[in-house]
Coordinates of C-alpha atoms in Angstrom, one line a residue:
Chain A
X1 CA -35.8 78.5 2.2
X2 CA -34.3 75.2 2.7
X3 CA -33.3 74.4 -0.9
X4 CA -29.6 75.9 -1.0
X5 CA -28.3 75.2 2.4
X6 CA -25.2 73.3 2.2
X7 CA -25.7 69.9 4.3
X8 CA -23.8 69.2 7.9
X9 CA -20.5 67.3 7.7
X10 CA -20.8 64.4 8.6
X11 CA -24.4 64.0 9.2
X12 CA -26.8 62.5 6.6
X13 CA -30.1 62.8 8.3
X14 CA -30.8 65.9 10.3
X15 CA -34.1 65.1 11.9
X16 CA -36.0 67.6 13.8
X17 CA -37.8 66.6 17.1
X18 CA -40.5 69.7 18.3
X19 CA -44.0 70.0 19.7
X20 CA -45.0 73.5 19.9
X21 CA -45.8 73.2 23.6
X22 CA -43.6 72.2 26.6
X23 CA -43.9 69.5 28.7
X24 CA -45.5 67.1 26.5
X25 CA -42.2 65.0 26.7
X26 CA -40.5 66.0 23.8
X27 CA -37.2 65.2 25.3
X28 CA -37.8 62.3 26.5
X29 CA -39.7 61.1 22.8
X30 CA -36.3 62.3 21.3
X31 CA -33.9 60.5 23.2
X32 CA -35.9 57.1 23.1
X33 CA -36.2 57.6 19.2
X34 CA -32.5 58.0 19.2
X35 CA -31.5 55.1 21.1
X36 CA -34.2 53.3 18.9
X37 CA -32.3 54.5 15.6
X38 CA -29.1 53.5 17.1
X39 CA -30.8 50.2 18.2
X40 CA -31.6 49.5 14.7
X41 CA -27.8 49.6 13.7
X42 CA -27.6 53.5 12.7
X43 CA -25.1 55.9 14.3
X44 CA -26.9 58.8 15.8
X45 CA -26.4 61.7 17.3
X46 CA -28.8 63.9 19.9
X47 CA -28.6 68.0 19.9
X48 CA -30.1 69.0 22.3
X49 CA -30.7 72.9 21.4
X50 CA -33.0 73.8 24.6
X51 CA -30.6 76.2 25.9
X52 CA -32.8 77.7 28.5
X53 CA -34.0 74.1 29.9
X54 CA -31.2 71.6 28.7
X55 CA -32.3 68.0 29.7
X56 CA -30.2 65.5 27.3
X57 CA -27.7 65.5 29.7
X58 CA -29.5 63.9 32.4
X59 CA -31.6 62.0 30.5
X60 CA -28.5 60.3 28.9
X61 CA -27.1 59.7 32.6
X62 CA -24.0 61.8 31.4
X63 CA -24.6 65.1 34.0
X64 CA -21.6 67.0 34.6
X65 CA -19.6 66.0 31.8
X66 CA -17.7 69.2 30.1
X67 CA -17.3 68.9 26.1
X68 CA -13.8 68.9 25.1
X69 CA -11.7 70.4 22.4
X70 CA -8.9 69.6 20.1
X71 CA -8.0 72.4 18.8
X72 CA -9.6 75.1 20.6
X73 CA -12.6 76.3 18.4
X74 CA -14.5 73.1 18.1
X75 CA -16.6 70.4 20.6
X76 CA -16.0 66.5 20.8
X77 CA -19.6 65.5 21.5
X78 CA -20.0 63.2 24.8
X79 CA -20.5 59.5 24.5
X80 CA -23.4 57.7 26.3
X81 CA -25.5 54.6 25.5
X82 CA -23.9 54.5 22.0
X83 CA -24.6 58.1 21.0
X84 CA -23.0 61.3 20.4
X85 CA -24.3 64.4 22.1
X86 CA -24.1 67.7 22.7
X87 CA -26.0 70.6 24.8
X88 CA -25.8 73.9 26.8
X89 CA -25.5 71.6 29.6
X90 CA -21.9 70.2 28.8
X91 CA -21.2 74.0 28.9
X92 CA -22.5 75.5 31.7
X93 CA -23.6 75.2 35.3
X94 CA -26.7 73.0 35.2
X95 CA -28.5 75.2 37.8
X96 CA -27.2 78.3 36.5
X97 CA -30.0 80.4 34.3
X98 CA -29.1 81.6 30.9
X99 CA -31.1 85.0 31.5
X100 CA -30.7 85.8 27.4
X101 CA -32.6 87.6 24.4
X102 CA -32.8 85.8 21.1
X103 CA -29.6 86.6 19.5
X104 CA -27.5 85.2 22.6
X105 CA -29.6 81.7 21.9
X106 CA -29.4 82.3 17.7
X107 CA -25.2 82.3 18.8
X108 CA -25.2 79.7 21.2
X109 CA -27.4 77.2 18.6
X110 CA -25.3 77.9 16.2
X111 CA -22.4 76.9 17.5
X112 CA -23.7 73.9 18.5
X113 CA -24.6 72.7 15.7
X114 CA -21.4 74.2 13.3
X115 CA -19.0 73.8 15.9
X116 CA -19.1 69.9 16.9
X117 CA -17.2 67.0 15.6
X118 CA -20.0 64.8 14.8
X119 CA -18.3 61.5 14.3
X120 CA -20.0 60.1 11.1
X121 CA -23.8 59.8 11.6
X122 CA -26.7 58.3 9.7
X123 CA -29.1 60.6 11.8
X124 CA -29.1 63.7 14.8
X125 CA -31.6 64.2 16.2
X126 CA -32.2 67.4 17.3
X127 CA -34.0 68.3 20.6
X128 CA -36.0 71.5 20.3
X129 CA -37.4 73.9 22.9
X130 CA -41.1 74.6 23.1
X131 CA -42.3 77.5 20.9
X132 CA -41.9 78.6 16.7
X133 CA -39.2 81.2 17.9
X134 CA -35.1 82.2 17.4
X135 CA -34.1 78.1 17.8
X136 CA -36.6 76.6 15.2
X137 CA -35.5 80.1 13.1
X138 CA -32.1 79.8 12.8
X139 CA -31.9 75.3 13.0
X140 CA -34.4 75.7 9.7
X141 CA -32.6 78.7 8.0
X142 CA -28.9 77.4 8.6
X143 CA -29.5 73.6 8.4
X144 CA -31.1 71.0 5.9
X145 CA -33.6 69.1 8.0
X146 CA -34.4 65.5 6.1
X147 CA -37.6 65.8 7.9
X148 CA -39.3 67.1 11.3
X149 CA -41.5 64.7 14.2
X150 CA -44.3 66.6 15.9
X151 CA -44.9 65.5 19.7
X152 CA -47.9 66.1 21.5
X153 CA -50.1 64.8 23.8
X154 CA -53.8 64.1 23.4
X155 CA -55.5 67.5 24.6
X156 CA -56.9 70.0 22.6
X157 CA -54.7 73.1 24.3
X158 CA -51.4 71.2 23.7
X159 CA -52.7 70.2 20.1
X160 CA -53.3 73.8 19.1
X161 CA -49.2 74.2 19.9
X162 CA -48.7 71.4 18.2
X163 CA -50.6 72.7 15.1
X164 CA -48.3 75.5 15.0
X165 CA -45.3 74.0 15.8
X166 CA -46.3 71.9 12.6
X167 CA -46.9 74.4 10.4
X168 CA -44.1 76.2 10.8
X169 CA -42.2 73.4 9.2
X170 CA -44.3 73.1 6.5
X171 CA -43.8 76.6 6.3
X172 CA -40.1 76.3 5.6
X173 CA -40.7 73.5 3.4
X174 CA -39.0 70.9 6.0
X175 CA -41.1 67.4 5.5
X176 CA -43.0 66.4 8.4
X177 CA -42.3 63.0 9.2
X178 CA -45.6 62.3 11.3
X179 CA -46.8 62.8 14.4
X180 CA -46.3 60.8 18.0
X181 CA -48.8 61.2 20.8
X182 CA -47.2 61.1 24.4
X183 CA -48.8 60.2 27.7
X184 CA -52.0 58.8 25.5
X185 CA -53.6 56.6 28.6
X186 CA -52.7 56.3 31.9
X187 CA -53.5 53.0 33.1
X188 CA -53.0 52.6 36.8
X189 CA -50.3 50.1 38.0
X190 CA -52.5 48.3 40.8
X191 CA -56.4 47.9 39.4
X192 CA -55.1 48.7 35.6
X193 CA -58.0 51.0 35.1
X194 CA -57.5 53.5 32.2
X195 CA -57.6 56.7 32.5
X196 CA -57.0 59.9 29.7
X197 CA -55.6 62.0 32.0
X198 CA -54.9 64.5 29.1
X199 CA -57.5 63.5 27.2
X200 CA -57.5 60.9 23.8
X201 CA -56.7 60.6 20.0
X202 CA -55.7 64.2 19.9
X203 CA -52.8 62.2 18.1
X204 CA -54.2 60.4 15.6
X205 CA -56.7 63.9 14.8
X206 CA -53.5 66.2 14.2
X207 CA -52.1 63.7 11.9
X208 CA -55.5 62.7 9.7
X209 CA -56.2 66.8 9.5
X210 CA -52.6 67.4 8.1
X211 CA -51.9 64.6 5.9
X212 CA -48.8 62.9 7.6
X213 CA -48.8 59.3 9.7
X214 CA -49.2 58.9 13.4
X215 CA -45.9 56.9 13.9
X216 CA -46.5 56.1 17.4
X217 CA -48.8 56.1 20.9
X218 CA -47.0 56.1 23.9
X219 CA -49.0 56.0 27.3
X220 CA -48.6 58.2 30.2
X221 CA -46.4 55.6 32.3
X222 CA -44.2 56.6 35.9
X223 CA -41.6 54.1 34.1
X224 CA -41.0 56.3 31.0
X225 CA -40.9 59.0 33.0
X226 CA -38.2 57.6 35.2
X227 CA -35.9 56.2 33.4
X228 CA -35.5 58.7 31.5
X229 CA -34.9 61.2 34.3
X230 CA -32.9 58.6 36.2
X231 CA -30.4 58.8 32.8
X232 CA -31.7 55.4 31.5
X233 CA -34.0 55.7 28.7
X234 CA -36.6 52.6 28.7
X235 CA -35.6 51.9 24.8
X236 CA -32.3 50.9 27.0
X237 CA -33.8 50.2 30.4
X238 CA -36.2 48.0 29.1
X239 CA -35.6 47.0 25.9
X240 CA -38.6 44.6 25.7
X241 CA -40.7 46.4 27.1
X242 CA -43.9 47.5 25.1
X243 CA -43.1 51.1 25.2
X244 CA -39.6 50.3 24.0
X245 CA -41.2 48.8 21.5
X246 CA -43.5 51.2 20.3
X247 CA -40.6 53.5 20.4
X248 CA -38.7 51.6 17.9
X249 CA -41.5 51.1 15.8
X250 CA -41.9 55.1 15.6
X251 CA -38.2 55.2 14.6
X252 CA -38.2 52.1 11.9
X253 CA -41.4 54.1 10.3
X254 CA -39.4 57.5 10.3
X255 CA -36.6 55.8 9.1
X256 CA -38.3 54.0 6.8
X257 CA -39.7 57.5 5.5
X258 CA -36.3 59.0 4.8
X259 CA -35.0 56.3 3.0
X260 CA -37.9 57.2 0.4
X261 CA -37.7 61.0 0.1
X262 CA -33.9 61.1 0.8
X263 CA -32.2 62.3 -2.0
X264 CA -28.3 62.5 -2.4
X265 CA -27.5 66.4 -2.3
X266 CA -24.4 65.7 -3.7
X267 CA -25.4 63.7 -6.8
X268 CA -27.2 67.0 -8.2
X269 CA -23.5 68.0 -8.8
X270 CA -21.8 67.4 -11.7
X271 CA -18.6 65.6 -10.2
X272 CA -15.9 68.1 -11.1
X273 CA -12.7 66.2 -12.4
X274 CA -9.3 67.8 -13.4
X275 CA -7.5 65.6 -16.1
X276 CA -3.9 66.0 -17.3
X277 CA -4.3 65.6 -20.6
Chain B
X1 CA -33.2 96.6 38.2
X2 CA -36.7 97.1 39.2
X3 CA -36.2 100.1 41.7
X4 CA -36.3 102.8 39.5
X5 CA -39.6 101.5 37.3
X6 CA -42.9 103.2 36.8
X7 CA -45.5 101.6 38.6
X8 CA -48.0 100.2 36.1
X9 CA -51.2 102.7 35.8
X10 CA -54.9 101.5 37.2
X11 CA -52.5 98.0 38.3
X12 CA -51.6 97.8 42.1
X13 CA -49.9 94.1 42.0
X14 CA -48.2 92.8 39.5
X15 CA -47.7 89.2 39.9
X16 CA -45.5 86.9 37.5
X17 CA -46.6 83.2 37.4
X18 CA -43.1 81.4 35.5
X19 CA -41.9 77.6 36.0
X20 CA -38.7 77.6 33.8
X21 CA -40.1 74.1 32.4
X22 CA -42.9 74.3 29.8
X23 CA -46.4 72.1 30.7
X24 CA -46.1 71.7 33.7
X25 CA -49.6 73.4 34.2
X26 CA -48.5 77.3 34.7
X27 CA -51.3 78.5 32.5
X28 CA -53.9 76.3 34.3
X29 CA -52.1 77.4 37.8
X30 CA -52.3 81.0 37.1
X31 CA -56.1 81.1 35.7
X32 CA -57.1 79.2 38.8
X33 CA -55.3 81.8 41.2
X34 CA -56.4 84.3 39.1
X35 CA -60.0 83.5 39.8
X36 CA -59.4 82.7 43.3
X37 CA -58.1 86.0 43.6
X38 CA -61.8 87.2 42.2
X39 CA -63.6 84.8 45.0
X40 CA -61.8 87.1 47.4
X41 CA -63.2 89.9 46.3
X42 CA -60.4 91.3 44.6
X43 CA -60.4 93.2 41.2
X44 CA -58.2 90.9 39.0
X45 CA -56.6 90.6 35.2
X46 CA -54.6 88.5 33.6
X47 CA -52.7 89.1 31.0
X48 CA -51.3 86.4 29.0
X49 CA -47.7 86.6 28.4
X50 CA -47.2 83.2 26.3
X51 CA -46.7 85.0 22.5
X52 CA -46.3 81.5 21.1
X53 CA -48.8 79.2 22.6
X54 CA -51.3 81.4 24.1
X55 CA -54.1 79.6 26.5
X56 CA -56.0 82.1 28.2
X57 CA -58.5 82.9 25.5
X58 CA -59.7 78.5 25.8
X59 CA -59.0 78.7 29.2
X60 CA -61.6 81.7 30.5
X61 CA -63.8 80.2 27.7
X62 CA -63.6 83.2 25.7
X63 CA -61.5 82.0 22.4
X64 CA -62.1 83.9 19.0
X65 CA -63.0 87.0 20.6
X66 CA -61.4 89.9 19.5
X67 CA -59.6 93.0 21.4
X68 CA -61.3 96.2 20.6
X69 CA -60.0 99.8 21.2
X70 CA -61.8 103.1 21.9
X71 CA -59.2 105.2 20.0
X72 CA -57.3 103.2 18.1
X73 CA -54.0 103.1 20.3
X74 CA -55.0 101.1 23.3
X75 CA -56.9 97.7 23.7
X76 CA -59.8 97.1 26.2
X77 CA -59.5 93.7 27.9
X78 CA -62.1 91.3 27.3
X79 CA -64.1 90.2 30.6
X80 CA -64.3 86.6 31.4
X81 CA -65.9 84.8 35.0
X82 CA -65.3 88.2 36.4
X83 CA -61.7 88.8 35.4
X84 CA -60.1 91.2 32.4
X85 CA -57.5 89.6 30.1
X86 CA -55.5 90.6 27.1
X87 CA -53.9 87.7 24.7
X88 CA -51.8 87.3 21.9
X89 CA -54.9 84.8 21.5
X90 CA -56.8 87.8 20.9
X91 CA -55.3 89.4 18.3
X92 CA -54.1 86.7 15.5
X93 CA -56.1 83.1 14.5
X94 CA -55.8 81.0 17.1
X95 CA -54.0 78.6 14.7
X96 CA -51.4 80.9 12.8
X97 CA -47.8 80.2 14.1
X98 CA -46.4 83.2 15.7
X99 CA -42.8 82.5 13.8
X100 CA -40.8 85.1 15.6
X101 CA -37.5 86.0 16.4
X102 CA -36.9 87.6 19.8
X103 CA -37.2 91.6 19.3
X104 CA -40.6 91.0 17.3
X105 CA -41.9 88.5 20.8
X106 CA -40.6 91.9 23.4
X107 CA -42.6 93.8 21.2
X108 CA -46.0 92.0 21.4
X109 CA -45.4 91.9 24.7
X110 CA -44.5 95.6 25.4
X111 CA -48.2 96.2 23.7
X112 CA -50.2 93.9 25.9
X113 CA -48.5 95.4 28.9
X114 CA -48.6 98.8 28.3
X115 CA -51.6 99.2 25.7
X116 CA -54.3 97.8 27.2
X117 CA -56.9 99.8 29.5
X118 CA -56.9 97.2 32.7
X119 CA -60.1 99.0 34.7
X120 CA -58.9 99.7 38.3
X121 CA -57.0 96.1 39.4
X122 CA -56.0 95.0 42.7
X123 CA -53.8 91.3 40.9
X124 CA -52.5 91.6 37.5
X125 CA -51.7 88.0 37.2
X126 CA -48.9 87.2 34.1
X127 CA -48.9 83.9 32.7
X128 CA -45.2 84.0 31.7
X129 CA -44.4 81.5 28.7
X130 CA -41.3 78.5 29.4
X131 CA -37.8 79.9 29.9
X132 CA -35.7 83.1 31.0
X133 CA -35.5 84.6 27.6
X134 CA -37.2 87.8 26.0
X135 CA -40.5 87.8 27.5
X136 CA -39.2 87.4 30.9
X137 CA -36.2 90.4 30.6
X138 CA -38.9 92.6 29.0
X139 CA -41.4 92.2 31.8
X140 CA -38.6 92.5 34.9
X141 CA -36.8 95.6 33.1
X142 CA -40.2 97.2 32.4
X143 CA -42.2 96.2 35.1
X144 CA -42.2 96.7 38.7
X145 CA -43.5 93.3 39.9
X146 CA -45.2 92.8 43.3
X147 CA -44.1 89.0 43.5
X148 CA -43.5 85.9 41.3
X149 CA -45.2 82.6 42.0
X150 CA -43.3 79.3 40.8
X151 CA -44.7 76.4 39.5
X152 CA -43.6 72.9 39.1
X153 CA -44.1 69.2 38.8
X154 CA -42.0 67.3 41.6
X155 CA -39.5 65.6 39.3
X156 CA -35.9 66.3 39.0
X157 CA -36.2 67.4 35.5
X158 CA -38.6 69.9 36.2
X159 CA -37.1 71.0 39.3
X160 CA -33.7 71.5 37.2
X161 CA -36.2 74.4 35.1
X162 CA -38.3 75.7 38.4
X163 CA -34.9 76.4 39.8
X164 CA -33.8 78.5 36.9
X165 CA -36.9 80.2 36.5
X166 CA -36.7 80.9 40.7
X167 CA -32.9 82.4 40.5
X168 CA -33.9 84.1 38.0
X169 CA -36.7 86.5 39.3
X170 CA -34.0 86.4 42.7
X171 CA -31.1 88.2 40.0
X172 CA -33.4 90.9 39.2
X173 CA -34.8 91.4 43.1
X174 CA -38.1 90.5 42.2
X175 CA -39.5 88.7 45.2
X176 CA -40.6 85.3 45.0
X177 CA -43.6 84.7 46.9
X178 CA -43.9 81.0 47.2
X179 CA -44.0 77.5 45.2
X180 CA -46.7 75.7 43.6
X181 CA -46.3 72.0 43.3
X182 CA -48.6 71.1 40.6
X183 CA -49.3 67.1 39.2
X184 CA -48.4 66.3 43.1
X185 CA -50.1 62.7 43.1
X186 CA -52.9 61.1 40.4
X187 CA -55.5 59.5 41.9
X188 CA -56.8 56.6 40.5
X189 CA -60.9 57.7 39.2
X190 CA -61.3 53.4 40.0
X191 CA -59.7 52.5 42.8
X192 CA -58.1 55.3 44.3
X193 CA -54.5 54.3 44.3
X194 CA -52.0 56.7 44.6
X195 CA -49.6 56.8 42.0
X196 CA -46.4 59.4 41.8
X197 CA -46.5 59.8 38.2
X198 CA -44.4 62.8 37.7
X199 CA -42.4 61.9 41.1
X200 CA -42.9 62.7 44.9
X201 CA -42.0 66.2 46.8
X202 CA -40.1 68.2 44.5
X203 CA -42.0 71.5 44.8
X204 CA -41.4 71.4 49.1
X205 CA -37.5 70.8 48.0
X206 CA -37.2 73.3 46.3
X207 CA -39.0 75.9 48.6
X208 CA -37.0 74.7 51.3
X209 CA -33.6 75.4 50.0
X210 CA -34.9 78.6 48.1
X211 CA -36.2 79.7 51.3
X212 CA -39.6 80.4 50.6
X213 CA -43.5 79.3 50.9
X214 CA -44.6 76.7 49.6
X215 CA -48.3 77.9 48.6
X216 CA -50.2 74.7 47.6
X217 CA -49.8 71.4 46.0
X218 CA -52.5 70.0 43.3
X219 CA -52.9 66.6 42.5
X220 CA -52.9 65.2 38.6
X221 CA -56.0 65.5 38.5
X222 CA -58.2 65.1 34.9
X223 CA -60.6 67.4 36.1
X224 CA -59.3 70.3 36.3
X225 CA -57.4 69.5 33.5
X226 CA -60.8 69.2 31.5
X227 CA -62.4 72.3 33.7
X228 CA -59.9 74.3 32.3
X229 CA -59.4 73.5 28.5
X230 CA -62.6 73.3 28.6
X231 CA -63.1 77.0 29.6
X232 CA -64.5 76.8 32.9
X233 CA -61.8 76.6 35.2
X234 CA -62.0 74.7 38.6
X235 CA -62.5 77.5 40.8
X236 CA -65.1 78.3 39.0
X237 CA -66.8 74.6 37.9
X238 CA -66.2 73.8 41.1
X239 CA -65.7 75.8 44.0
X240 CA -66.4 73.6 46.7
X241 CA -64.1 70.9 45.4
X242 CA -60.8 69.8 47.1
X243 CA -58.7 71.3 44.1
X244 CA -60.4 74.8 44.3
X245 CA -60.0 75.2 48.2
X246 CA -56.0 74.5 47.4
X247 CA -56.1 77.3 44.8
X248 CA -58.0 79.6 46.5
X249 CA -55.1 78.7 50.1
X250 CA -52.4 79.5 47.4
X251 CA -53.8 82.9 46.7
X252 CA -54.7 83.8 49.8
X253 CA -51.3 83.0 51.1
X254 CA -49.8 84.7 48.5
X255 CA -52.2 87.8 49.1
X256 CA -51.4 87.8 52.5
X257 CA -47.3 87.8 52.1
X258 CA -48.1 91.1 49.4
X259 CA -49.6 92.7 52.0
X260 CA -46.9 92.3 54.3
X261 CA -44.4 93.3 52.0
X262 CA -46.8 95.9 50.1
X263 CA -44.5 99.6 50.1
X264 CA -47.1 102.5 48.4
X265 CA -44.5 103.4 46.2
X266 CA -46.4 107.0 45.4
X267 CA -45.4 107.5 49.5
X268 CA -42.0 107.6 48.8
X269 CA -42.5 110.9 47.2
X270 CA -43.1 113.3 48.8
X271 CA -47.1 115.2 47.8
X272 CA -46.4 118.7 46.2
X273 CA -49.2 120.8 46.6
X274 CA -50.0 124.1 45.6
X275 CA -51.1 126.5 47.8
X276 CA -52.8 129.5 47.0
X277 CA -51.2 132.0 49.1

């Protein structure tokens, strides 16, 4: 399915970020591993293709920005904390619904993705919404992904999303890159007693059962949560901070798994040259 | 929109329970008022909406049972704690990716709706998946809903979602009966600190400016996390807790704001009858 898709201008590295479920701070997982990658030295770029829940905006501190155009049929992305982005919300009202079947979001995606000036990347990272339906359709019929991250935290409902959300990659024959479990522990900022709030090594069991790595653990921490709604992303925020860390340990390891599958597209080619003979 | 609509046979209230947001415990939310509903007395079903990451079934504690039908056209609901519900959950392998595009999801959801035998029902509660796509258009153009119940976590992000979700059911003059705040506070299981994890007084916010109820606000709690995925949901597990006196409040409340705006729709026909002369 994925085989003959030509690749994205401009982009090496289209990377997948997706959970199956909601809530499980997807989002908020792809924005850090973005920063992360871009902390590293690549140039990323973050599509955020939730179009009935957009939160890149905000996260990247970059509400109420409106993409511009050049020419009239194509998007600059916006610029914040060193990456490009794009998403319904540089589009629209961000309290306005988008009441819309499938084929509105299939069109809307798509133009996302085809119709932005992506200014050179090593990776984008794309954001997904919840659910194996019309976004993860058309991203993994239109676009070759290098490779897909499943989120998800520890308990055995979101898992069984997660499960899903994984197979359907492996479905389409898109590489899954491993697994990161969100809001692992909570560990309580004045007697730092630790709690599983939603559960434990739901994570690390995903990962064993399918036969891909559990790049990181990240605990279930007020800080993560509010830097990353307050448009400050702890990789950022807090760059030494242990979840910053563990963020750019999850992004080195994916990274580190590209590099070894990654195979030049165009290099299956012959290179076509006209001599004057 | 919903003037003109059939009300639903054997079903007197339809209630939608949406957030917008994903995880934000709408599934766990509408089980709970679901079976505080039941305490009351009342005859109640619920019928799970979510095509792609169906709960219900683990919830009620009834996973891998399957839907039979009398005549090969309708379903019977399955009985669980006192309460009928239909699921996608039901019908496919509780681990099998549902990877739909949007006409295939109104579909499904047309059949659960419309096929299924509910026995004589006072609440039909509808656990309504994340965002305002097909599932929710098919259920407010095919349904005549008594009310919608929102849910949310008190952060900004989520809020964004609720928000959505609220204008939403407002466009199509469904009634929105009142908030939820759900994940208010965690408790710390040690020492009892208070902790805002997912922020501080979102869900009154946003039922102050939408001008309606709020109905309840539940802590982060792990039990009734753990009651529910683990089939036996607070209300049940645990009736005289703190947590299941605030879900059986919220339906009550919402019960009580039905009633006031309850209109027999069969009396605003007038009753032929045929006289024998």
């Amino acid at each position: 399915m994925q085989g003959a898709l030509e690749p994205l201008k401009d982009v090496r590295n289209v990377i997948a970020v997706g959970s199956g479920k909601g809530g499980v701070g997807k989002s908020t997982t792809a924005v850090n591993l973005a920063l992360a990658l871009a902390a590293e030295g690549g140039r990323v770029g973050v599509l955020d293709a939730d179009v009935y829940g957009p939160s890149q905006p905000r996260m990247l501190g970059v509400t109420g920005e409106r993409v511009g155009s050049h020419d009239g049929q194509t998007m600059e992305p916006i610029e914040a904390h060193g990456v490009q982005t794009v998403s319904m919300g540089f589009l629209v009202d961000e309290e306005r619904p988008m009441i819309w079947r499938g084929p509105m979001v299939t069109q809307a995606v798509t133009q996302l993705i085809f119709q932005t000036n992506w200014d050179d990347l090593d990776y984008l990272i794309v954001d997904l919404p919840p659910g194996t339906g019309d976004t993860q359709l058309t991203l993994t019929q239109k676009v070759p992904l290098a490779g897909a991250i499943i989120i998800t935290t520890p308990q055995d409902i979101a898992l069984l999303d997660a499960r899903k959300g994984l197979k359907m990659f492996e479905k389409v024959n898109v590489p899954v890159l491993g697994v990161i479990e969100n809001m692992s522990l909570h560990v309580c900022s004045h007697c730092g007693h630790e709690e599983p709030i939603f559960g434990t090594g739901g994570g690390e069991r995903l990962a064993d059962e399918s036969g891909v790595p559990l790049l990181g653990q990240l605990p279930l921490d007020i800080d993560i949560r509010c830097d990353a709604d307050g448009g400050n992303p702890t990789v950022v925020a807090k760059p030494d901070s242990a979840a910053a860390q563990a963020y750019r340990r999850a992004a080195r390891k994916a990274a580190a798994l590209l590099a070894m599958r990654r195979v030049d597209r165009k290099s299956v080619f012959p290179r076509v040259v006209v001599e004057n003979a």
